[in-house]
Amino acid sequence: MLCQKMLMSDNNNQNGSLGLVACVTMITGGMIGSAIFSLSGLTVYLAGPSAIISWVIAAAIMLIYGLVVAELSTIFPKSGGVFVFPSKALGKTEKSGKLWGWISTWGYINANIVAIAFAAIYVATYLGVGFPVFANMQIPLAIGAIAFCFLLNILKFSVAGSLNNILVGALIITMLIFIVVGIFGGSWDSSLLTPFFSQGAAGSTGVLSVVPTAMVGYGSIVAIAFMVSEVKNPNKNVPKSIFIAMSIVVSLYVLIILSTVGLITAGFLTENPGMRFIPLYAASFTKLNAYPWISKVISISAVLALLTTMLVVIALTSRAIAATAQGGLLPEVMGKNGKTGTPIVATVTVAILGAVVSCFPKFTAQIVNLGALFAAITISINCISLVVARRKNKYIEGNFRAPGGNALPIIALIIIIVCYIPEIINGGWIIWGYTIGWYLLGLLIYKFYSRKKA
């Protein structure tokens, strides 16, 4: 009974610095990033106009996953959920539980470092195409973008949250400008939407084959659940912010892609492969010449989106590292918070690793592929964690409970694995060799700190 009262008290925490609006903007800013400004072009190339449906399907899948982690955050209301949830829910002993938490976190760290580097590379890319003065400064700009997001992260979280609100507000305005000009500027052509399902390079199956790619655009749906300790009244604000943010983001995504496919076709992206990763710029460059300033707006919008994503992902990763260090599986100093409440050493570590990876922009495609399997493993572990956590922990009246019972996390697990299998298989021996090597390194670190603590 005492334990339940403590959990209830945590779940109704009023001391967190993030209210509902901040939670919504944090998730929204985290989701609107590199995917819609770069990977959306790849989905249009493969699926044609039916990519619109692909992004809606991806949103539904990731919303289910978001609800899974939202409930986990009410059962275990502590930041660093990617480590906390499995370590508390899985394993018969504390030690075996921590092993599951470590497996989840170790892959998550890798996937997020990749995401930070990828976003930084595309900050430089969009600045280069929008403002030619930056064309030959890709690596310095990428490192500078990470440094900027690092500095925001070490501020007091309420201050960083306020700045993020401003960035996200400006981002949404610039996206709406592109949508309005794209659809109503006189160049949008509805005939380009036919054939709807077979126009892309992947044919009629493209609408489903690109769903895993689109899912990347919603990865930060878990942002607030993984930082639950810093949320006011998380039992209400976590699930509510997930619903609101997803509604905003999927609406913007659908309108952005609708604008794009009415201006350029999958055939255009086939003939111009260099444009596949900058589709909005390609659309404005070829069809919106009457509005020469729109390419600048797109570049600014993309940079804002990428920066907000990096800001959130750095925060998530540093807190996952801090939670792991507090669990005794990484150096103790990584688990300590500074005066602003931020895990300083963990944040520095994330920023440095992201900066190093961003120095290799020629390997962008390989960088993205390497994160696919780690993401699938982490998501799968968290879905299993909810099933087990429900069995181990008595439900507390008033706490958020994801609909559908145990069917929801099981359905999410099956769909996500099925969607990721093609991406994993297509990665070939390189992704498997790298993955095995990464987890072997993680196992050595786990063994070292487990024995040291013992």
Coordinates of C-alpha atoms in Angstrom, one line a residue:
M1 CA 0.0 0.0 0.0
L2 CA 2.8 2.4 0.9
C3 CA 4.5 1.6 -2.5
Q4 CA 1.3 2.3 -4.3
K5 CA 0.9 5.7 -2.5
M6 CA 4.4 6.6 -3.5
L7 CA 3.8 5.8 -7.1
M8 CA 0.5 7.7 -7.1
S9 CA 2.4 10.7 -5.6
D10 CA 5.0 10.5 -8.3
N11 CA 2.4 10.2 -11.0
N12 CA 0.7 13.4 -9.8
N13 CA 4.1 15.3 -9.5
Q14 CA 3.6 19.0 -9.6
N15 CA 7.3 19.9 -9.3
G16 CA 8.2 19.1 -12.9
S17 CA 9.1 22.0 -15.1
L18 CA 7.2 20.8 -18.2
G19 CA 3.5 21.6 -18.5
L20 CA 1.2 20.4 -21.3
V21 CA 2.2 23.0 -23.8
A22 CA 5.9 22.4 -23.3
C23 CA 5.3 18.6 -23.6
V24 CA 3.4 19.1 -26.8
T25 CA 6.1 21.3 -28.4
M26 CA 8.8 19.0 -27.1
I27 CA 7.3 16.0 -28.9
T28 CA 6.3 18.0 -31.9
G29 CA 9.7 19.5 -32.3
G30 CA 11.3 16.1 -31.8
M31 CA 9.2 14.5 -34.5
I32 CA 9.3 17.2 -37.2
G33 CA 12.9 16.8 -38.3
S34 CA 15.2 15.1 -40.8
A35 CA 12.5 12.6 -41.9
I36 CA 10.0 15.0 -43.5
F37 CA 12.6 17.2 -45.0
S38 CA 14.8 14.4 -46.4
L39 CA 13.3 10.9 -46.1
S40 CA 9.9 12.0 -47.4
G41 CA 11.6 12.3 -50.8
L42 CA 12.7 8.7 -50.6
T43 CA 9.1 7.6 -49.8
V44 CA 7.7 9.6 -52.8
Y45 CA 10.4 8.1 -55.1
L46 CA 9.4 4.6 -54.1
A47 CA 5.7 4.9 -53.4
G48 CA 4.6 8.0 -55.5
P49 CA 1.6 9.9 -54.2
S50 CA 0.5 6.9 -52.1
A51 CA 3.3 7.9 -49.7
I52 CA 0.7 10.1 -48.1
I53 CA -1.1 6.9 -46.9
S54 CA 2.3 5.4 -45.9
W55 CA 2.9 8.3 -43.5
V56 CA -0.6 7.9 -42.0
I57 CA -0.1 4.2 -41.4
A58 CA 3.3 4.9 -39.8
A59 CA 1.6 7.5 -37.5
A60 CA -1.0 5.0 -36.4
I61 CA 1.8 2.4 -35.6
M62 CA 3.9 4.8 -33.7
L63 CA 0.9 6.2 -31.8
I64 CA 0.3 2.7 -30.5
Y65 CA 3.9 2.5 -29.3
G66 CA 3.6 6.0 -27.8
L67 CA 0.6 4.8 -25.7
V68 CA 2.6 1.8 -24.6
V69 CA 5.5 3.9 -23.2
A70 CA 3.0 6.4 -21.8
E71 CA 1.5 3.7 -19.6
L72 CA 5.0 2.5 -18.6
S73 CA 5.8 6.0 -17.5
T74 CA 2.9 5.9 -15.1
I75 CA 4.0 2.6 -13.7
F76 CA 7.7 3.6 -13.4
P77 CA 7.6 7.4 -13.2
K78 CA 11.4 8.1 -13.6
S79 CA 13.3 9.7 -16.5
G80 CA 15.5 7.6 -18.6
G81 CA 12.6 5.2 -19.4
V82 CA 14.5 3.3 -22.1
F83 CA 16.6 1.9 -19.2
V84 CA 14.1 2.2 -16.3
F85 CA 11.2 0.4 -17.9
P86 CA 12.9 -2.9 -18.9
S87 CA 15.1 -3.0 -15.8
K88 CA 12.0 -2.7 -13.5
A89 CA 9.7 -4.9 -15.5
L90 CA 11.8 -7.7 -16.8
G91 CA 14.1 -10.2 -15.1
K92 CA 13.5 -12.4 -12.0
T93 CA 16.2 -10.5 -10.1
E94 CA 17.4 -6.9 -10.0
K95 CA 20.6 -8.0 -11.8
S96 CA 18.8 -9.7 -14.7
G97 CA 16.4 -6.8 -14.9
K98 CA 19.3 -4.4 -15.3
L99 CA 20.7 -6.6 -18.1
W100 CA 17.5 -6.0 -20.0
G101 CA 17.7 -2.3 -19.3
W102 CA 21.2 -2.3 -20.5
I103 CA 20.4 -4.1 -23.8
S104 CA 17.6 -1.6 -24.5
T105 CA 19.7 1.4 -23.6
W106 CA 22.9 0.3 -25.4
G107 CA 21.1 0.0 -28.7
Y108 CA 19.1 3.2 -28.1
I109 CA 22.3 5.2 -27.5
N110 CA 23.7 4.0 -30.8
A111 CA 20.4 4.7 -32.8
N112 CA 20.2 8.2 -31.2
I113 CA 23.8 9.1 -31.9
V114 CA 23.1 8.2 -35.5
A115 CA 20.0 10.3 -35.5
I116 CA 21.8 13.4 -34.1
A117 CA 24.6 13.0 -36.6
F118 CA 22.1 12.6 -39.5
A119 CA 20.2 15.7 -38.5
A120 CA 23.4 17.7 -38.1
I121 CA 24.5 16.7 -41.6
Y122 CA 21.2 17.8 -43.1
V123 CA 21.3 21.2 -41.2
A124 CA 24.5 21.8 -43.3
T125 CA 22.9 20.4 -46.5
Y126 CA 19.8 22.6 -46.3
L127 CA 21.9 25.7 -45.4
G128 CA 24.1 25.0 -48.4
V129 CA 21.3 24.7 -50.9
G130 CA 19.4 27.7 -49.5
F131 CA 22.3 30.0 -48.9
P132 CA 25.3 29.3 -51.3
V133 CA 27.7 31.0 -49.0
F134 CA 27.5 27.9 -46.8
A135 CA 27.9 25.4 -49.6
N136 CA 31.4 24.3 -48.7
M137 CA 31.0 24.3 -44.9
Q138 CA 29.2 21.0 -44.3
I139 CA 31.3 19.6 -41.5
P140 CA 31.8 22.8 -39.6
L141 CA 28.1 23.6 -39.8
A142 CA 27.1 20.1 -38.6
I143 CA 29.4 20.4 -35.6
G144 CA 28.2 23.9 -34.9
A145 CA 24.6 22.7 -35.0
I146 CA 25.4 20.0 -32.4
A147 CA 27.2 22.5 -30.2
F148 CA 24.2 24.9 -30.3
C149 CA 21.8 22.1 -29.2
F150 CA 24.3 21.0 -26.5
L151 CA 24.4 24.5 -25.1
L152 CA 20.5 24.6 -25.0
N153 CA 20.5 21.2 -23.2
I154 CA 22.7 22.3 -20.4
L155 CA 20.5 25.3 -19.5
K156 CA 17.7 24.9 -16.9
F157 CA 15.2 22.6 -18.5
S158 CA 12.4 25.2 -18.2
V159 CA 14.5 27.7 -20.2
A160 CA 15.4 25.2 -22.8
G161 CA 11.8 24.3 -23.1
S162 CA 10.8 27.9 -23.6
L163 CA 13.4 28.3 -26.4
N164 CA 12.1 25.1 -27.9
N165 CA 8.6 26.5 -27.9
I166 CA 9.8 29.4 -29.9
L167 CA 11.7 27.3 -32.4
V168 CA 8.7 24.9 -32.9
G169 CA 6.3 27.9 -33.4
A170 CA 8.6 29.3 -36.1
L171 CA 9.0 25.9 -37.6
I172 CA 5.2 25.4 -38.0
I173 CA 4.8 28.8 -39.5
T174 CA 7.4 28.2 -42.2
M175 CA 5.9 24.8 -43.0
L176 CA 2.5 26.3 -43.4
I177 CA 4.0 28.9 -45.7
F178 CA 5.3 26.2 -48.0
I179 CA 2.0 24.3 -47.9
V180 CA 0.0 27.4 -48.8
V181 CA 2.4 28.5 -51.6
G182 CA 2.8 24.9 -52.9
I183 CA -1.0 24.1 -53.2
F184 CA -2.4 27.6 -53.9
G185 CA 0.5 29.2 -55.7
G186 CA -0.7 28.3 -59.2
S187 CA 1.8 25.4 -60.0
W188 CA 0.1 22.6 -58.1
D189 CA -1.2 20.0 -60.5
S190 CA -3.7 17.3 -59.3
S191 CA -3.0 15.2 -62.5
L192 CA 0.4 14.4 -61.1
L193 CA -1.3 12.3 -58.4
T194 CA -2.3 9.7 -60.9
P195 CA -1.5 6.8 -61.0
F196 CA -1.8 7.0 -57.3
F197 CA -0.5 3.6 -56.2
S198 CA 1.9 2.5 -59.0
Q199 CA 3.8 5.7 -59.8
G200 CA 6.7 5.0 -57.5
A201 CA 9.8 2.9 -58.3
A202 CA 8.6 0.2 -55.9
G203 CA 5.3 -0.2 -57.8
S204 CA 2.0 -0.9 -56.2
T205 CA 3.6 -2.4 -53.1
G206 CA 5.5 0.8 -52.4
V207 CA 2.8 2.2 -50.1
L208 CA 3.6 -0.5 -47.5
S209 CA 7.3 -1.0 -48.2
V210 CA 8.1 2.6 -47.2
V211 CA 6.2 2.5 -43.9
P212 CA 9.4 1.8 -41.8
T213 CA 11.1 4.8 -43.4
A214 CA 8.1 7.0 -42.5
M215 CA 8.1 5.6 -39.0
V216 CA 11.4 7.3 -38.4
G217 CA 9.5 10.6 -38.6
Y218 CA 7.6 9.8 -35.5
G219 CA 10.4 8.4 -33.4
S220 CA 10.3 11.1 -30.8
I221 CA 6.7 10.2 -29.8
V222 CA 8.3 8.7 -26.7
A223 CA 10.2 11.9 -25.7
I224 CA 8.0 13.0 -22.8
A225 CA 7.4 9.5 -21.5
F226 CA 11.2 9.0 -21.3
M227 CA 11.6 12.3 -19.4
V228 CA 8.6 11.7 -17.1
S229 CA 10.3 13.0 -14.0
E230 CA 10.4 16.5 -15.5
V231 CA 6.7 16.6 -16.3
K232 CA 4.0 18.2 -14.2
N233 CA 1.1 15.9 -13.6
P234 CA 2.5 13.2 -15.9
N235 CA -0.4 10.9 -15.5
K236 CA -2.5 13.3 -17.6
N237 CA 0.0 15.3 -19.5
V238 CA 2.1 12.5 -21.0
P239 CA -0.8 10.7 -22.8
K240 CA -2.6 13.9 -23.7
S241 CA 0.6 15.5 -25.1
I242 CA 1.2 12.4 -27.2
F243 CA -2.3 12.6 -28.8
I244 CA -2.1 16.3 -29.4
A245 CA 1.4 16.3 -30.8
M246 CA 0.7 13.3 -33.1
S247 CA -2.4 15.0 -34.5
I248 CA -0.4 18.2 -35.3
V249 CA 2.5 16.3 -36.8
V250 CA 0.6 13.9 -39.0
S251 CA -1.6 16.7 -40.3
L252 CA 1.5 18.8 -41.3
Y253 CA 3.2 15.7 -42.8
V254 CA 0.2 14.8 -45.0
L255 CA -0.1 18.4 -46.2
I256 CA 3.6 18.7 -46.9
I257 CA 3.7 15.5 -49.0
L258 CA 0.4 16.5 -50.7
S259 CA 2.0 19.8 -51.7
T260 CA 5.2 18.0 -52.9
V261 CA 3.6 15.3 -55.1
G262 CA 1.4 17.9 -56.8
L263 CA 4.6 19.7 -57.9
I264 CA 7.1 16.9 -58.6
T265 CA 6.6 13.3 -59.5
A266 CA 8.3 10.0 -58.5
G267 CA 9.7 10.0 -62.1
F268 CA 11.4 13.3 -61.5
L269 CA 13.1 11.9 -58.4
T270 CA 14.1 8.8 -60.4
E271 CA 15.7 11.0 -63.1
N272 CA 17.3 13.3 -60.5
P273 CA 18.6 11.2 -57.7
G274 CA 20.4 14.1 -56.1
M275 CA 17.0 15.6 -55.3
R276 CA 15.6 12.6 -53.4
F277 CA 16.8 13.8 -50.0
I278 CA 15.8 17.4 -50.5
P279 CA 12.3 17.0 -52.0
L280 CA 10.8 20.3 -50.7
Y281 CA 13.7 22.2 -52.2
A282 CA 13.4 20.2 -55.4
A283 CA 9.7 21.2 -55.6
S284 CA 10.3 24.9 -55.0
F285 CA 13.4 25.0 -57.4
T286 CA 11.5 23.4 -60.3
K287 CA 7.9 24.6 -59.9
L288 CA 7.8 27.7 -57.6
N289 CA 10.1 30.0 -59.6
A290 CA 7.5 32.8 -59.2
Y291 CA 8.4 32.8 -55.5
P292 CA 12.2 32.9 -55.4
W293 CA 12.1 33.5 -51.7
I294 CA 10.4 30.1 -51.0
S295 CA 13.6 28.2 -51.2
K296 CA 15.0 30.3 -48.4
V297 CA 11.9 29.6 -46.3
I298 CA 12.3 25.9 -46.9
S299 CA 16.0 26.0 -45.8
I300 CA 15.1 27.9 -42.7
S301 CA 12.2 25.5 -41.9
A302 CA 14.4 22.5 -42.4
V303 CA 17.1 23.9 -40.2
L304 CA 14.6 24.7 -37.4
A305 CA 13.1 21.2 -37.7
L306 CA 16.5 19.5 -37.5
L307 CA 17.6 21.7 -34.6
T308 CA 14.5 20.9 -32.5
T309 CA 14.9 17.2 -33.3
M310 CA 18.5 17.3 -32.2
L311 CA 17.6 19.2 -29.0
V312 CA 15.1 16.6 -28.0
V313 CA 17.2 13.6 -29.0
I314 CA 20.3 14.9 -27.1
A315 CA 18.1 15.4 -24.0
L316 CA 16.6 11.9 -24.3
T317 CA 19.9 10.2 -24.8
S318 CA 21.7 12.0 -22.0
R319 CA 19.0 11.0 -19.6
A320 CA 19.1 7.4 -20.7
I321 CA 22.8 7.4 -20.1
A322 CA 22.3 9.1 -16.7
A323 CA 19.7 6.5 -15.6
T324 CA 22.0 3.7 -16.6
A325 CA 24.9 5.3 -14.7
Q326 CA 22.6 5.6 -11.6
G327 CA 21.9 1.9 -12.1
G328 CA 25.7 1.2 -11.7
L329 CA 26.3 0.2 -15.3
L330 CA 28.3 3.3 -16.5
P331 CA 30.7 5.6 -14.7
E332 CA 29.0 7.2 -11.7
V333 CA 29.9 10.8 -12.9
M334 CA 27.5 10.3 -15.9
G335 CA 24.6 10.0 -13.6
K336 CA 25.1 13.2 -11.7
N337 CA 23.1 16.3 -12.5
G338 CA 24.5 19.8 -12.7
K339 CA 23.0 22.9 -11.1
T340 CA 20.4 23.2 -13.9
G341 CA 19.2 19.6 -13.3
T342 CA 20.9 18.4 -16.5
P343 CA 23.3 15.4 -16.5
I344 CA 26.2 17.4 -17.7
V345 CA 28.8 14.7 -18.4
A346 CA 26.2 12.5 -20.1
T347 CA 25.2 15.4 -22.3
V348 CA 28.8 16.2 -23.2
T349 CA 29.4 12.6 -24.1
V350 CA 26.4 12.5 -26.5
A351 CA 27.4 15.8 -28.1
I352 CA 30.9 14.7 -28.8
L353 CA 29.9 11.3 -30.2
G354 CA 27.3 12.9 -32.5
A355 CA 29.9 15.5 -33.7
V356 CA 32.4 12.7 -34.5
V357 CA 29.9 10.8 -36.6
S358 CA 28.7 13.9 -38.4
C359 CA 32.2 14.4 -39.8
F360 CA 31.5 11.6 -42.3
P361 CA 28.6 13.0 -44.4
K362 CA 29.6 10.8 -47.4
F363 CA 28.3 7.8 -45.4
T364 CA 24.9 9.2 -44.7
A365 CA 23.0 6.2 -46.2
Q366 CA 25.1 3.8 -44.2
I367 CA 24.7 5.9 -41.0
V368 CA 20.9 5.7 -41.3
N369 CA 20.8 1.9 -42.0
L370 CA 22.9 1.1 -39.0
G371 CA 20.3 2.6 -36.7
A372 CA 17.4 0.4 -38.0
L373 CA 18.0 -2.8 -36.0
F374 CA 18.8 -1.0 -32.8
A375 CA 15.5 0.9 -32.9
A376 CA 13.6 -2.3 -33.6
I377 CA 15.2 -4.1 -30.6
T378 CA 14.6 -1.2 -28.2
I379 CA 10.9 -0.8 -29.3
S380 CA 10.4 -4.6 -29.0
I381 CA 11.8 -4.7 -25.4
N382 CA 9.6 -1.8 -24.3
C383 CA 6.4 -3.5 -25.7
I384 CA 7.3 -6.7 -23.8
S385 CA 8.0 -4.6 -20.7
L386 CA 4.4 -3.4 -20.6
V387 CA 3.0 -6.9 -20.8
V388 CA 5.2 -8.0 -17.9
A389 CA 4.8 -4.8 -15.9
R390 CA 1.0 -5.2 -16.0
R391 CA 1.3 -8.6 -14.5
K392 CA 3.7 -7.6 -11.8
N393 CA 2.2 -4.3 -10.7
K394 CA -1.3 -3.8 -9.4
Y395 CA -3.2 -1.1 -11.3
I396 CA -3.6 2.2 -9.4
E397 CA -7.0 3.8 -9.9
G398 CA -6.7 7.0 -11.9
N399 CA -3.5 6.2 -13.6
F400 CA -3.4 6.2 -17.4
R401 CA -4.0 2.8 -19.0
A402 CA -3.4 2.2 -22.7
P403 CA -6.6 0.9 -24.3
G404 CA -6.9 -2.7 -25.6
G405 CA -5.3 -4.5 -22.7
N406 CA -2.3 -6.7 -23.5
A407 CA -3.4 -6.9 -27.1
L408 CA -2.1 -3.4 -27.8
P409 CA 1.6 -3.9 -26.9
I410 CA 1.5 -7.3 -28.6
I411 CA 0.0 -5.9 -31.8
A412 CA 2.6 -3.1 -31.7
L413 CA 5.4 -5.6 -31.3
I414 CA 4.2 -7.7 -34.2
I415 CA 3.6 -4.8 -36.6
I416 CA 6.9 -3.1 -35.8
I417 CA 9.0 -6.3 -36.2
V418 CA 7.2 -7.1 -39.5
C419 CA 7.8 -3.5 -40.8
Y420 CA 11.5 -3.5 -39.8
I421 CA 12.4 -7.0 -41.2
P422 CA 12.9 -5.8 -44.8
E423 CA 15.1 -2.9 -43.6
I424 CA 17.1 -5.3 -41.4
I425 CA 17.6 -7.9 -44.1
N426 CA 18.5 -5.4 -46.8
G427 CA 21.3 -4.1 -44.6
G428 CA 23.4 -7.1 -45.4
W429 CA 26.4 -8.4 -43.5
I430 CA 27.7 -4.9 -42.7
I431 CA 24.7 -4.0 -40.4
W432 CA 24.8 -7.5 -38.8
G433 CA 28.5 -7.3 -38.2
Y434 CA 28.3 -3.8 -36.8
T435 CA 25.3 -4.8 -34.6
I436 CA 27.0 -7.9 -33.2
G437 CA 30.2 -5.9 -32.5
W438 CA 28.3 -3.1 -30.8
Y439 CA 26.4 -5.5 -28.5
L440 CA 29.6 -7.5 -27.7
L441 CA 31.2 -4.2 -26.7
G442 CA 28.2 -3.5 -24.6
L443 CA 28.3 -6.9 -22.9
L444 CA 32.0 -6.3 -21.9
I445 CA 31.1 -3.0 -20.4
Y446 CA 28.1 -4.5 -18.6
K447 CA 30.3 -7.3 -17.2
F448 CA 33.0 -4.9 -16.1
Y449 CA 30.6 -2.6 -14.1
S450 CA 28.5 -5.5 -12.8
R451 CA 31.6 -7.1 -11.2
K452 CA 32.9 -3.7 -10.1
K453 CA 29.7 -3.0 -8.2
A454 CA 29.7 -6.5 -6.7

